Amino acid sequence: MCCEIFHAVRRKKGRYWDVLTCFKHTLSVAEEREEQPMSDCLFCKIIAGEIPSSKVYEDELCYAFYDINPQAPTHFLVVPKAHIQSVSAVTEENAPVVGHIFAVIAKLAEELGFAGPGYRVVSNIGEAGQQSVPHLHFHVLAGRDMTWPPG
Ligand code: AMP
Ligand code: ZN
């Protein structure tokens, strides 16, 4: 029964519902959390191809692209395709995509050759956190020695 519901909703909603777990208990919750593409969201537009980007990686759940204003020799962003505002909007229900993104980052770090020397993953949250685009994203910075505190 739960898989029937899952597949019906997947057909209805398309790729934004193509997640790792069954939504039996979370359909209505996810509906309310606006995890649909947002028409006025910069990163939703980039994911949809409406705004150009330099792609690093893509799968059904996430999209990675180079930052337009790089802060390190390698600087790209990894975002869920579903619109989630920030880490503050991560829940037990949508958290699987975050784990998936970290697995993707680890794989890309190996493939792009910066896993050995090390790198930094950052997510800014809200105004004090200096988040400028309200769509959850993880900055991946590599290719130089990082400093701490980050400022
Ligand atoms: P944050 O300030 O943490 O919300 O990060 C947003 C990041 O998005 C910044 O590092 C920007 O340089 C980057 N950014 C903004 N617009 C674009 C774009 N069109 N393509 C790639 N990166 C962008
Ligand atoms: Zn968005």
mmCIF file of C-alpha atoms and ligand atoms in Angstrom:
data_model
loop_
_atom_site.group_PDB
_atom_site.id
_atom_site.type_symbol
_atom_site.label_atom_id
_atom_site.label_comp_id
_atom_site.label_asym_id
_atom_site.label_seq_id
_atom_site.Cartn_x
_atom_site.Cartn_y
_atom_site.Cartn_z
ATOM 1 C CA MET A 1 0.000 0.000 0.000
ATOM 2 C CA CYS A 2 2.653 2.512 0.929
ATOM 3 C CA CYS A 3 4.561 1.918 -2.299
ATOM 4 C CA GLU A 4 1.359 2.418 -4.304
ATOM 5 C CA ILE A 5 0.945 5.830 -2.720
ATOM 6 C CA PHE A 6 4.619 6.613 -3.270
ATOM 7 C CA HIS A 7 4.524 5.768 -6.974
ATOM 8 C CA ALA A 8 1.259 7.616 -7.534
ATOM 9 C CA VAL A 9 2.721 10.737 -5.998
ATOM 10 C CA ARG A 10 5.964 10.320 -7.926
ATOM 11 C CA ARG A 11 4.007 10.271 -11.174
ATOM 12 C CA LYS A 12 2.057 13.320 -10.121
ATOM 13 C CA LYS A 13 4.918 15.401 -8.848
ATOM 14 C CA GLY A 14 7.803 14.251 -11.030
ATOM 15 C CA ARG A 15 11.434 14.349 -10.098
ATOM 16 C CA TYR A 16 11.094 16.534 -7.037
ATOM 17 C CA TRP A 17 9.513 13.587 -5.250
ATOM 18 C CA ASP A 18 12.079 11.097 -6.434
ATOM 19 C CA VAL A 19 13.626 10.589 -3.026
ATOM 20 C CA LEU A 20 15.345 7.770 -1.260
ATOM 21 C CA THR A 21 12.613 6.673 1.114
ATOM 22 C CA CYS A 22 8.941 5.828 1.055
ATOM 23 C CA PHE A 23 6.734 8.804 1.852
ATOM 24 C CA LYS A 24 3.921 6.810 3.408
ATOM 25 C CA HIS A 25 3.853 8.866 6.560
ATOM 26 C CA THR A 26 5.069 12.188 5.229
ATOM 27 C CA LEU A 27 3.099 13.114 2.119
ATOM 28 C CA SER A 28 1.003 15.849 3.635
ATOM 29 C CA VAL A 29 3.913 17.187 5.681
ATOM 30 C CA ALA A 30 6.142 17.479 2.618
ATOM 31 C CA GLU A 31 3.339 19.176 0.664
ATOM 32 C CA GLU A 32 3.176 21.840 3.330
ATOM 33 C CA ARG A 33 6.934 22.352 3.400
ATOM 34 C CA GLU A 34 7.036 23.777 -0.135
ATOM 35 C CA GLU A 35 9.598 21.316 -1.458
ATOM 36 C CA GLN A 36 8.456 22.138 -4.956
ATOM 37 C CA PRO A 37 10.536 24.301 -7.291
ATOM 38 C CA MET A 38 10.032 27.933 -6.366
ATOM 39 C CA SER A 39 9.443 30.201 -9.343
ATOM 40 C CA ASP A 40 11.395 33.077 -7.806
ATOM 41 C CA CYS A 41 14.318 31.017 -6.463
ATOM 42 C CA LEU A 42 17.699 31.496 -8.170
ATOM 43 C CA PHE A 43 18.899 27.945 -7.523
ATOM 44 C CA CYS A 44 15.573 26.378 -8.584
ATOM 45 C CA LYS A 45 16.023 28.281 -11.873
ATOM 46 C CA ILE A 46 19.603 27.028 -12.210
ATOM 47 C CA ILE A 47 18.465 23.438 -11.560
ATOM 48 C CA ALA A 48 15.729 23.851 -14.184
ATOM 49 C CA GLY A 49 18.284 25.179 -16.696
ATOM 50 C CA GLU A 50 16.557 28.565 -16.894
ATOM 51 C CA ILE A 51 19.746 30.279 -15.703
ATOM 52 C CA PRO A 52 23.093 28.970 -17.018
ATOM 53 C CA SER A 53 25.585 27.331 -14.706
ATOM 54 C CA SER A 54 28.825 25.408 -14.958
ATOM 55 C CA LYS A 55 27.809 21.885 -13.964
ATOM 56 C CA VAL A 56 30.064 19.697 -11.850
ATOM 57 C CA TYR A 57 27.655 16.834 -11.219
ATOM 58 C CA GLU A 58 23.967 15.951 -11.414
ATOM 59 C CA ASP A 59 21.711 13.083 -10.399
ATOM 60 C CA GLU A 60 18.024 12.684 -9.605
ATOM 61 C CA LEU A 61 18.337 14.280 -6.185
ATOM 62 C CA CYS A 62 21.015 16.939 -6.364
ATOM 63 C CA TYR A 63 22.872 19.344 -8.629
ATOM 64 C CA ALA A 64 26.441 20.662 -8.257
ATOM 65 C CA PHE A 65 27.830 23.720 -10.064
ATOM 66 C CA TYR A 66 30.778 26.094 -9.779
ATOM 67 C CA ASP A 67 30.280 29.203 -7.671
ATOM 68 C CA ILE A 68 30.159 32.383 -9.737
ATOM 69 C CA ASN A 69 32.350 34.158 -7.149
ATOM 70 C CA PRO A 70 34.906 31.527 -6.105
ATOM 71 C CA GLN A 71 36.570 31.826 -2.705
ATOM 72 C CA ALA A 72 39.138 29.077 -3.363
ATOM 73 C CA PRO A 73 40.823 27.560 -6.440
ATOM 74 C CA THR A 74 38.004 24.991 -6.420
ATOM 75 C CA HIS A 75 34.638 26.256 -5.182
ATOM 76 C CA PHE A 76 31.365 24.636 -6.126
ATOM 77 C CA LEU A 77 27.915 24.366 -4.603
ATOM 78 C CA VAL A 78 25.851 21.227 -4.119
ATOM 79 C CA VAL A 79 22.102 21.741 -3.828
ATOM 80 C CA PRO A 80 19.096 19.441 -3.463
ATOM 81 C CA LYS A 81 16.784 19.588 -6.473
ATOM 82 C CA ALA A 82 13.874 19.911 -4.074
ATOM 83 C CA HIS A 83 13.502 23.425 -2.721
ATOM 84 C CA ILE A 84 14.524 23.383 0.936
ATOM 85 C CA GLN A 85 15.245 26.810 2.373
ATOM 86 C CA SER A 86 18.282 26.038 4.522
ATOM 87 C CA VAL A 87 19.666 23.662 7.136
ATOM 88 C CA SER A 88 16.987 25.111 9.413
ATOM 89 C CA ALA A 89 14.325 23.490 7.220
ATOM 90 C CA VAL A 90 15.910 20.024 7.317
ATOM 91 C CA THR A 91 13.628 17.480 8.985
ATOM 92 C CA GLU A 92 13.597 13.753 9.614
ATOM 93 C CA GLU A 93 11.521 13.469 6.435
ATOM 94 C CA ASN A 94 13.745 15.369 4.000
ATOM 95 C CA ALA A 95 17.076 14.581 5.696
ATOM 96 C CA PRO A 96 17.943 11.630 3.390
ATOM 97 C CA VAL A 97 18.853 14.051 0.615
ATOM 98 C CA VAL A 98 21.422 15.698 2.901
ATOM 99 C CA GLY A 99 23.145 12.371 3.516
ATOM 100 C CA HIS A 100 23.082 11.737 -0.200
ATOM 101 C CA ILE A 101 24.676 15.129 -0.885
ATOM 102 C CA PHE A 102 27.519 14.376 1.525
ATOM 103 C CA ALA A 103 28.129 11.027 -0.178
ATOM 104 C CA VAL A 104 28.245 12.881 -3.515
ATOM 105 C CA ILE A 105 30.710 15.426 -2.092
ATOM 106 C CA ALA A 106 32.990 12.629 -0.846
ATOM 107 C CA LYS A 107 32.881 10.975 -4.269
ATOM 108 C CA LEU A 108 33.595 14.240 -6.115
ATOM 109 C CA ALA A 109 36.470 15.020 -3.730
ATOM 110 C CA GLU A 110 38.088 11.711 -4.683
ATOM 111 C CA GLU A 111 37.431 12.158 -8.390
ATOM 112 C CA LEU A 112 38.596 15.780 -8.512
ATOM 113 C CA GLY A 113 41.708 15.000 -6.456
ATOM 114 C CA PHE A 114 41.272 17.093 -3.331
ATOM 115 C CA ALA A 115 40.182 14.400 -0.856
ATOM 116 C CA GLY A 116 43.821 13.727 0.071
ATOM 117 C CA PRO A 117 44.917 17.266 0.963
ATOM 118 C CA GLY A 118 41.547 18.082 2.504
ATOM 119 C CA TYR A 119 38.860 20.633 1.890
ATOM 120 C CA ARG A 120 35.968 22.492 3.521
ATOM 121 C CA VAL A 121 32.191 22.086 3.327
ATOM 122 C CA VAL A 122 30.145 25.078 4.506
ATOM 123 C CA SER A 123 26.460 25.876 4.695
ATOM 124 C CA ASN A 124 25.409 29.385 5.657
ATOM 125 C CA ILE A 125 22.054 29.753 7.367
ATOM 126 C CA GLY A 126 19.912 32.865 7.583
ATOM 127 C CA GLU A 127 20.868 36.484 7.964
ATOM 128 C CA ALA A 128 23.540 36.204 10.656
ATOM 129 C CA GLY A 129 24.968 33.189 8.843
ATOM 130 C CA GLN A 130 25.330 35.341 5.692
ATOM 131 C CA GLN A 131 23.093 33.128 3.565
ATOM 132 C CA SER A 132 22.353 35.079 0.388
ATOM 133 C CA VAL A 133 20.379 32.447 -1.563
ATOM 134 C CA PRO A 134 17.518 30.857 0.404
ATOM 135 C CA HIS A 135 17.803 27.392 -1.165
ATOM 136 C CA LEU A 136 19.824 24.859 0.862
ATOM 137 C CA HIS A 137 23.347 24.573 -0.524
ATOM 138 C CA PHE A 138 26.710 23.263 0.565
ATOM 139 C CA HIS A 139 29.820 25.177 -0.472
ATOM 140 C CA VAL A 140 32.732 22.867 -1.293
ATOM 141 C CA LEU A 141 36.047 24.746 -1.106
ATOM 142 C CA ALA A 142 39.394 23.200 -1.974
ATOM 143 C CA GLY A 143 42.816 23.899 -3.428
ATOM 144 C CA ARG A 144 44.242 26.092 -0.679
ATOM 145 C CA ASP A 145 44.852 25.928 3.077
ATOM 146 C CA MET A 146 41.752 27.175 4.886
ATOM 147 C CA THR A 147 41.865 29.523 7.858
ATOM 148 C CA TRP A 148 39.990 29.382 11.138
ATOM 149 C CA PRO A 149 37.928 31.109 12.457
ATOM 150 C CA PRO A 150 36.215 31.594 9.103
ATOM 151 C CA GLY A 151 35.120 35.176 9.836
HETATM 152 P P1 AMP B 1 25.435 31.921 0.338
HETATM 153 O O1 AMP B 1 25.884 33.344 0.401
HETATM 154 O O2 AMP B 1 26.016 31.014 1.368
HETATM 155 O O3 AMP B 1 23.906 31.843 0.296
HETATM 156 O O4 AMP B 1 25.963 31.328 -1.028
HETATM 157 C C1 AMP B 1 25.407 31.651 -2.256
HETATM 158 C C2 AMP B 1 26.479 31.496 -3.259
HETATM 159 O O5 AMP B 1 25.865 31.472 -4.536
HETATM 160 C C3 AMP B 1 27.511 32.607 -3.287
HETATM 161 O O6 AMP B 1 28.799 32.076 -3.028
HETATM 162 C C4 AMP B 1 27.401 33.169 -4.697
HETATM 163 O O7 AMP B 1 28.659 33.534 -5.234
HETATM 164 C C5 AMP B 1 26.778 32.034 -5.448
HETATM 165 N N1 AMP B 1 26.024 32.402 -6.625
HETATM 166 C C6 AMP B 1 25.129 33.402 -6.753
HETATM 167 N N2 AMP B 1 24.613 33.422 -7.995
HETATM 168 C C7 AMP B 1 25.215 32.406 -8.668
HETATM 169 C C8 AMP B 1 25.118 31.896 -9.990
HETATM 170 N N3 AMP B 1 24.288 32.449 -10.902
HETATM 171 N N4 AMP B 1 25.892 30.854 -10.352
HETATM 172 C C9 AMP B 1 26.746 30.301 -9.456
HETATM 173 N N5 AMP B 1 26.861 30.707 -8.180
HETATM 174 C C10 AMP B 1 26.112 31.755 -7.789
HETATM 175 ZN ZN ZN B 2 14.860 26.848 -4.738
#
